[in-house]
CSV table of C-alpha atoms in Angstrom, one decimal:
chain,number,residue,atom,x,y,z
A,173,MET,CA,-27.9,9.1,-13.4
A,174,ASN,CA,-26.1,9.9,-10.1
A,175,ASP,CA,-23.4,12.6,-9.8
A,176,LEU,CA,-20.7,10.0,-10.1
A,177,GLN,CA,-21.7,8.4,-13.3
A,178,GLN,CA,-20.5,11.0,-15.9
A,179,PRO,CA,-17.0,11.4,-14.4
A,180,PHE,CA,-16.8,7.7,-13.9
A,181,ASN,CA,-17.6,6.9,-17.5
A,182,LYS,CA,-14.9,9.4,-18.7
A,183,ALA,CA,-12.4,8.1,-16.2
A,184,PHE,CA,-13.0,4.5,-17.3
A,185,GLN,CA,-11.9,5.3,-20.9
A,186,PRO,CA,-8.1,5.5,-20.3
A,187,LEU,CA,-8.3,2.2,-18.4
A,188,ALA,CA,-10.1,0.6,-21.4
A,189,ALA,CA,-7.6,2.1,-23.8
A,190,ALA,CA,-4.7,0.7,-21.8
A,191,VAL,CA,-6.2,-2.7,-21.9
A,192,ALA,CA,-6.9,-2.5,-25.6
A,193,ALA,CA,-3.3,-1.4,-26.2
A,194,LYS,CA,-2.1,-4.4,-24.2
A,195,ARG,CA,-0.3,-2.2,-21.8
A,196,ILE,CA,-2.0,-3.9,-18.9
A,197,PRO,CA,-4.0,-7.2,-18.8
A,198,GLY,CA,-7.0,-5.8,-17.0
A,199,GLY,CA,-8.3,-3.6,-14.2
A,200,VAL,CA,-11.1,-2.5,-12.0
A,201,LEU,CA,-12.1,1.1,-11.4
A,202,GLY,CA,-14.3,2.1,-8.5
A,203,ILE,CA,-15.6,5.3,-7.1
A,204,VAL,CA,-17.6,6.1,-3.9
A,205,ASP,CA,-18.9,9.1,-2.1
A,206,LYS,CA,-19.4,9.7,1.6
A,207,HIS,CA,-23.0,8.8,1.4
A,208,GLY,CA,-22.2,5.4,0.0
A,209,GLU,CA,-23.1,5.9,-3.7
A,210,ARG,CA,-20.7,3.9,-5.7
A,211,ILE,CA,-19.8,2.5,-9.1
A,212,VAL,CA,-17.5,-0.4,-9.9
A,213,ARG,CA,-16.6,-1.7,-13.3
A,214,SER,CA,-14.0,-4.2,-14.6
A,215,ILE,CA,-12.3,-4.8,-17.9
A,216,GLY,CA,-9.8,-7.2,-19.5
A,217,SER,CA,-8.1,-10.2,-18.0
A,218,ALA,CA,-7.3,-11.3,-14.5
A,219,GLN,CA,-4.7,-13.7,-15.9
A,220,LEU,CA,-3.1,-14.3,-19.2
A,221,VAL,CA,-0.6,-17.1,-18.5
A,222,PRO,CA,-0.6,-20.0,-18.2
A,223,LYS,CA,-4.4,-19.9,-18.6
A,224,PRO,CA,-6.5,-16.8,-19.4
A,225,ARG,CA,-9.2,-15.7,-17.0
A,226,PRO,CA,-11.5,-12.7,-17.3
A,227,MET,CA,-11.3,-9.8,-14.8
A,228,GLN,CA,-14.5,-9.5,-12.6
A,229,ASP,CA,-15.8,-6.6,-10.5
A,230,ASP,CA,-15.1,-8.7,-7.4
A,231,THR,CA,-11.6,-9.9,-8.4
A,232,TRP,CA,-9.2,-10.0,-5.5
A,233,PHE,CA,-6.0,-8.0,-5.8
A,234,ASP,CA,-2.6,-8.1,-4.1
A,235,LEU,CA,-2.8,-4.5,-2.8
A,236,ALA,CA,0.9,-4.3,-2.3
A,237,SER,CA,1.8,-0.9,-0.6
A,238,LEU,CA,-1.8,0.0,0.0
A,239,THR,CA,-1.1,-2.3,3.0
A,240,LYS,CA,0.8,0.6,4.4
A,241,VAL,CA,-2.3,2.9,4.5
A,242,ILE,CA,-5.1,0.4,4.9
A,243,PHE,CA,-3.6,-1.9,7.5
A,244,THR,CA,-0.4,-0.6,9.2
A,245,THR,CA,-1.0,3.2,9.5
A,246,PRO,CA,-4.5,3.0,11.1
A,247,ARG,CA,-3.2,0.5,13.7
A,248,ILE,CA,-0.2,2.6,14.6
A,249,LEU,CA,-2.4,5.7,14.9
A,250,THR,CA,-4.8,3.7,17.1
A,251,LEU,CA,-2.0,2.6,19.4
A,252,ALA,CA,-0.9,6.3,19.7
A,253,GLN,CA,-4.4,7.4,20.5
A,254,ASP,CA,-4.7,4.7,23.1
A,255,GLY,CA,-1.4,5.8,24.7
A,256,VAL,CA,0.3,2.6,24.0
A,257,ILE,CA,3.0,4.4,22.0
A,258,ASP,CA,4.1,8.0,21.5
A,259,LEU,CA,4.5,8.9,17.8
A,260,ASP,CA,7.6,11.0,18.7
A,261,ALA,CA,9.2,8.3,20.8
A,262,PRO,CA,11.9,6.1,19.2
A,263,LEU,CA,11.0,2.7,17.8
A,264,THR,CA,13.1,1.3,20.6
A,265,SER,CA,10.2,1.9,22.9
A,266,ALA,CA,8.5,-1.1,21.2
A,267,LEU,CA,11.6,-2.7,19.8
A,268,PRO,CA,14.3,-2.3,22.5
A,269,ASP,CA,16.6,-4.7,20.7
A,270,LEU,CA,16.8,-2.5,17.5
A,271,ARG,CA,20.6,-2.2,16.9
A,272,GLN,CA,21.0,-3.4,20.5
A,273,TYR,CA,24.8,-3.9,20.2
A,274,ASP,CA,25.4,-0.2,19.5
A,275,ALA,CA,23.8,2.2,21.9
A,276,LYS,CA,24.8,5.2,19.7
A,277,ALA,CA,23.4,3.8,16.4
A,278,TRP,CA,21.3,6.3,14.5
A,279,GLU,CA,18.6,3.7,14.0
A,280,ARG,CA,17.8,3.7,17.7
A,281,ASN,CA,16.7,7.3,17.4
A,282,VAL,CA,14.2,6.9,14.6
A,283,THR,CA,10.6,7.6,15.7
A,284,PHE,CA,7.2,6.2,14.7
A,285,ARG,CA,6.2,9.5,13.2
A,286,GLN,CA,9.4,9.7,11.1
A,287,CYS,CA,8.6,6.2,9.7
A,288,LEU,CA,5.0,7.1,8.9
A,289,GLY,CA,6.2,10.1,7.0
A,290,HIS,CA,9.2,8.5,5.3
A,291,GLN,CA,11.6,10.9,7.0
A,292,THR,CA,14.3,8.4,8.0
A,293,PRO,CA,17.7,7.6,6.4
A,294,PHE,CA,16.7,4.0,5.6
A,295,PRO,CA,17.0,2.9,1.9
A,296,ALA,CA,14.0,2.6,-0.3
A,297,VAL,CA,14.2,-1.2,-0.4
A,298,GLU,CA,16.5,-4.0,0.4
A,299,PRO,CA,16.5,-7.6,-1.0
A,300,ILE,CA,15.9,-9.1,2.5
A,301,TYR,CA,14.5,-12.2,0.9
A,302,THR,CA,18.0,-13.0,-0.5
A,303,TYR,CA,19.4,-13.5,3.0
A,304,GLY,CA,17.4,-16.6,3.8
A,305,ARG,CA,13.9,-18.1,4.1
A,306,ASP,CA,13.6,-18.3,7.9
A,307,PRO,CA,11.2,-15.5,8.9
A,308,ASP,CA,12.4,-15.2,12.5
A,309,LEU,CA,16.0,-15.0,11.4
A,310,LEU,CA,15.1,-12.4,8.8
A,311,ARG,CA,13.4,-10.3,11.5
A,312,ALA,CA,16.5,-10.5,13.6
A,313,PHE,CA,18.6,-9.5,10.6
A,314,ILE,CA,16.4,-6.4,10.0
A,315,LEU,CA,16.7,-5.3,13.6
A,316,GLN,CA,20.5,-5.9,13.9
A,317,ARG,CA,21.6,-4.8,10.5
A,318,GLU,CA,23.8,-1.7,10.3
A,319,TRP,CA,21.9,0.2,7.8
A,320,ARG,CA,23.8,2.8,5.7
A,321,ALA,CA,22.2,6.2,6.3
A,322,ARG,CA,21.2,8.3,3.3
A,323,ASP,CA,18.9,11.1,2.4
A,324,PRO,CA,15.3,10.3,3.3
A,325,VAL,CA,13.3,8.5,0.6
A,326,TYR,CA,10.0,6.6,0.4
A,327,SER,CA,11.1,3.4,2.1
A,328,ASP,CA,9.6,0.0,2.6
A,329,ILE,CA,12.0,-0.5,5.6
A,330,ASN,CA,10.1,2.2,7.5
A,331,PHE,CA,6.9,0.2,7.4
A,332,ILE,CA,8.6,-3.2,7.8
A,333,LEU,CA,9.8,-1.8,11.2
A,334,LEU,CA,6.4,-0.4,12.0
A,335,GLY,CA,5.0,-3.9,11.3
A,336,LEU,CA,7.6,-5.5,13.6
A,337,ALA,CA,6.5,-3.0,16.3
A,338,LEU,CA,2.8,-4.1,15.8
A,339,GLU,CA,3.9,-7.7,16.1
A,340,ARG,CA,5.9,-7.1,19.3
A,341,LEU,CA,3.2,-5.1,21.0
A,342,SER,CA,0.4,-7.5,20.2
A,343,GLY,CA,2.3,-10.8,20.6
A,344,LYS,CA,1.0,-11.9,17.2
A,345,THR,CA,2.5,-12.1,13.8
A,346,ILE,CA,0.8,-9.9,11.2
A,347,ARG,CA,-0.7,-12.9,9.5
A,348,ASP,CA,-2.3,-13.9,12.7
A,349,MET,CA,-3.9,-10.4,13.1
A,350,ASP,CA,-7.4,-9.4,11.8
A,351,PRO,CA,-6.8,-7.9,8.4
A,352,GLY,CA,-10.0,-5.9,8.6
A,353,PRO,CA,-13.4,-6.4,7.0
A,354,GLY,CA,-13.3,-7.5,3.4
A,355,PHE,CA,-9.5,-8.0,3.5
A,356,ALA,CA,-7.2,-11.0,3.8
A,357,PHE,CA,-3.5,-12.0,3.6
A,358,SER,CA,-4.1,-14.4,0.8
A,359,ALA,CA,-6.9,-15.2,-1.6
A,360,ASP,CA,-8.3,-17.9,-3.9
A,361,ALA,CA,-6.0,-18.2,-6.9
A,362,ASP,CA,-8.9,-18.6,-9.3
A,363,ALA,CA,-10.6,-15.4,-7.9
A,364,SER,CA,-7.5,-13.2,-7.9
A,365,ALA,CA,-5.6,-11.0,-10.4
A,366,ALA,CA,-2.4,-12.7,-11.2
A,367,THR,CA,0.8,-10.9,-10.7
A,368,GLU,CA,4.3,-11.9,-11.7
A,369,ASP,CA,5.9,-15.1,-13.0
A,370,CYS,CA,8.3,-15.1,-10.1
A,371,THR,CA,11.9,-15.9,-10.9
A,372,TRP,CA,12.7,-17.3,-7.5
A,373,ARG,CA,9.4,-19.0,-6.6
A,374,HIS,CA,9.2,-20.4,-10.1
A,375,ARG,CA,5.5,-19.9,-10.7
A,376,VAL,CA,2.9,-17.4,-11.7
A,377,LEU,CA,1.7,-15.8,-8.5
A,378,SER,CA,-2.1,-15.5,-7.9
A,379,GLY,CA,-3.6,-15.2,-4.5
A,380,GLU,CA,-0.3,-15.2,-2.8
A,381,VAL,CA,1.8,-12.1,-2.0
A,382,HIS,CA,4.0,-10.8,-4.8
A,383,ASP,CA,6.3,-8.7,-2.6
A,384,ASP,CA,9.5,-10.7,-2.2
A,385,ASN,CA,10.4,-9.5,1.3
A,386,CYS,CA,6.8,-9.9,2.6
A,387,ALA,CA,6.8,-13.4,1.2
A,388,ALA,CA,10.1,-14.3,2.9
A,389,LEU,CA,9.0,-12.7,6.2
A,390,GLN,CA,5.6,-14.5,6.0
A,391,GLY,CA,3.8,-11.2,6.6
A,392,ALA,CA,5.0,-7.7,7.0
A,393,GLY,CA,3.8,-4.1,7.5
A,394,HIS,CA,4.6,-2.8,4.1
A,395,ALA,CA,2.8,-5.2,1.8
A,396,GLY,CA,0.7,-8.4,1.8
A,397,LEU,CA,-2.9,-7.3,2.1
A,398,PHE,CA,-5.5,-8.6,-0.4
A,399,GLY,CA,-8.8,-7.0,-1.1
A,400,THR,CA,-11.4,-6.2,-3.8
A,401,ALA,CA,-12.5,-2.9,-5.2
A,402,ALA,CA,-15.6,-3.1,-2.9
A,403,SER,CA,-13.5,-3.6,0.3
A,404,VAL,CA,-11.1,-0.8,-0.7
A,405,LEU,CA,-14.1,1.5,-1.3
A,406,ASP,CA,-15.6,0.5,2.0
A,407,PHE,CA,-12.4,1.4,3.8
A,408,ALA,CA,-12.4,4.8,1.9
A,409,GLN,CA,-16.0,5.5,2.7
A,410,GLY,CA,-15.3,4.8,6.4
A,411,LEU,CA,-12.7,7.6,6.4
A,412,LEU,CA,-15.0,10.0,4.4
A,413,ASP,CA,-18.0,9.5,6.7
A,414,GLY,CA,-15.9,9.3,9.9
A,415,ASN,CA,-17.1,5.8,10.9
A,416,GLY,CA,-13.9,3.9,9.8
A,417,ALA,CA,-11.4,5.5,12.2
A,418,SER,CA,-11.3,8.0,15.1
A,419,GLU,CA,-11.5,11.7,14.4
A,420,ARG,CA,-8.0,12.1,15.7
A,421,SER,CA,-6.6,9.3,13.4
A,422,ILE,CA,-8.3,10.7,10.3
A,423,ALA,CA,-6.9,14.2,11.2
A,424,LEU,CA,-3.4,12.8,11.4
A,425,MET,CA,-3.8,11.0,8.1
A,426,ARG,CA,-4.5,14.4,6.6
A,427,THR,CA,-1.8,16.3,8.5
A,428,PRO,CA,1.2,17.2,6.4
A,429,LEU,CA,4.6,16.0,7.5
A,430,SER,CA,6.3,17.2,4.3
A,431,ALA,CA,5.5,18.7,1.0
A,432,ALA,CA,4.5,15.3,-0.3
A,433,ARG,CA,3.4,13.2,2.7
A,434,THR,CA,1.1,13.0,5.7
A,435,HIS,CA,1.1,10.3,8.4
A,436,GLY,CA,1.3,7.3,6.1
A,437,TRP,CA,-0.3,8.8,3.0
A,438,GLU,CA,0.8,11.0,0.1
A,439,ARG,CA,-0.7,14.4,-0.5
A,440,PRO,CA,-1.0,16.4,-3.8
A,441,TYR,CA,2.2,17.7,-5.3
A,442,ALA,CA,3.3,18.4,-8.9
A,443,GLY,CA,3.2,15.1,-10.9
A,444,TRP,CA,1.6,13.0,-8.2
A,445,SER,CA,-0.4,9.9,-8.9
A,446,GLY,CA,-3.8,11.5,-8.3
A,447,GLY,CA,-3.5,13.9,-11.2
A,448,ASN,CA,-3.5,17.7,-11.3
A,449,LEU,CA,-7.1,18.4,-10.3
A,450,CYS,CA,-7.3,17.0,-6.8
A,451,SER,CA,-8.3,19.3,-4.0
A,452,PRO,CA,-5.7,20.1,-1.3
A,453,GLY,CA,-7.8,17.9,0.9
A,454,THR,CA,-6.9,14.7,-0.9
A,455,VAL,CA,-4.7,11.9,0.3
A,456,GLY,CA,-3.6,8.9,-1.8
A,457,HIS,CA,-1.3,6.0,-2.2
A,458,THR,CA,-0.2,3.4,-4.8
A,459,GLY,CA,1.0,-0.1,-4.8
A,460,PHE,CA,3.7,-1.7,-6.9
A,461,THR,CA,1.4,-4.4,-8.3
A,462,GLY,CA,-0.7,-1.7,-10.1
A,463,THR,CA,-3.1,-0.6,-7.3
A,464,GLY,CA,-4.1,2.8,-6.0
A,465,LEU,CA,-6.5,4.6,-3.7
A,466,TRP,CA,-7.2,8.3,-3.5
A,467,ILE,CA,-9.6,10.0,-1.0
A,468,ASP,CA,-10.7,13.6,-1.5
A,469,PHE,CA,-12.1,14.8,1.9
A,470,ASP,CA,-13.0,18.2,0.4
A,471,SER,CA,-15.3,16.8,-2.3
A,472,GLY,CA,-16.4,13.8,-0.3
A,473,LYS,CA,-15.4,11.2,-2.8
A,474,ALA,CA,-12.8,8.5,-3.3
A,475,TRP,CA,-11.7,6.3,-6.1
A,476,THR,CA,-9.6,3.2,-6.6
A,477,LEU,CA,-7.8,1.9,-9.6
A,478,LEU,CA,-6.8,-1.7,-9.3
A,479,THR,CA,-4.7,-3.3,-12.1
A,480,ASN,CA,-2.5,-6.3,-12.6
A,481,ARG,CA,0.1,-4.3,-14.5
A,482,ILE,CA,3.0,-6.5,-13.5
A,483,HIS,CA,1.5,-9.7,-15.0
A,484,PRO,CA,3.3,-11.6,-16.2
A,485,THR,CA,6.4,-9.5,-15.6
A,486,ARG,CA,7.4,-6.2,-14.0
A,487,HIS,CA,10.0,-5.6,-16.7
A,488,PHE,CA,7.6,-3.8,-19.1
A,489,ASP,CA,6.5,-0.2,-19.4
A,490,SER,CA,2.8,-0.5,-18.5
A,491,GLY,CA,2.2,3.3,-18.6
A,492,ILE,CA,0.7,3.0,-15.1
A,493,VAL,CA,2.0,6.5,-14.0
A,494,SER,CA,0.2,8.3,-16.8
A,495,LEU,CA,-2.9,6.1,-16.5
A,496,ARG,CA,-3.3,6.9,-12.8
A,497,GLN,CA,-3.0,10.6,-13.5
A,498,ALA,CA,-5.4,10.5,-16.4
A,499,VAL,CA,-8.0,8.6,-14.3
A,500,GLY,CA,-7.6,11.0,-11.4
A,501,ASP,CA,-8.1,14.1,-13.6
A,502,LEU,CA,-11.2,12.7,-15.3
A,503,VAL,CA,-12.7,11.7,-11.9
A,504,ASN,CA,-12.1,15.3,-10.9
A,505,GLY,CA,-13.9,16.9,-13.9
A,506,ALA,CA,-11.4,17.1,-16.7
A,507,GLN,CA,-13.1,17.4,-20.1
């Protein structure tokens, strides 16, 4: 038995209990260390309606906001390292047309670093998809909208704008970019964990992006990435062993920008998703569909909990917050 087996077995128990209690249809738990030792185990159903399918270890998941840390953040940090952008420069250095009709607009002063750390006045979310279905028109709407300033919160708009900057600098839409090894922007419906019975697309979603705004934009920086537990763990191991990103980029991912956030990631705080026993050297992030990834650089291990907690509806208390915390504590040695 390797060093991961005992904490993994304990951490799997609350996932199994949540499935047995029908709080979530199913899930996959995975853990890896910096040397590549790993364990992955699945339980429950990948889909309940209209036709049940079992969850598999290699089921594809809509990773939702894990897109922010697996796809968008590393690319922004690479551009900064290469001198293409300055993290402390305003987004207008890549998006000169941002609020172009008002030279004094506050949006024109927002920087890349502020977006990475969710330190801007943008709202948490906006139903952009309700303004139309033309992705180019919606991009123009995002750039020209007069956003109402408010106290900083975790905001999808920050990463939608970072995604627009990536598109503008590369000359490609996000969906035409390389999603990274083991990742994609869609997946085989029969090999994927189903998400919601969507009220405006009028079907159960599986293998296509759940996030409404990402769907309408046909690709965005805040959501839309698909992957398996194996690909998420591969990404995490690359950060643990230093082969998945530059030393500078990894350092920035670990550098605090506030009490709760680093560049792109969350860091431990009271009540956070990784539980109470994470080392200070841990970063993590969650996704609305029921996904999560936590990387403990001090202990040299990472874990991912992937669930389909919004299937067939988000309007149900899945208990995902307490489940994530319980799993994190047990991974980290709780008895």
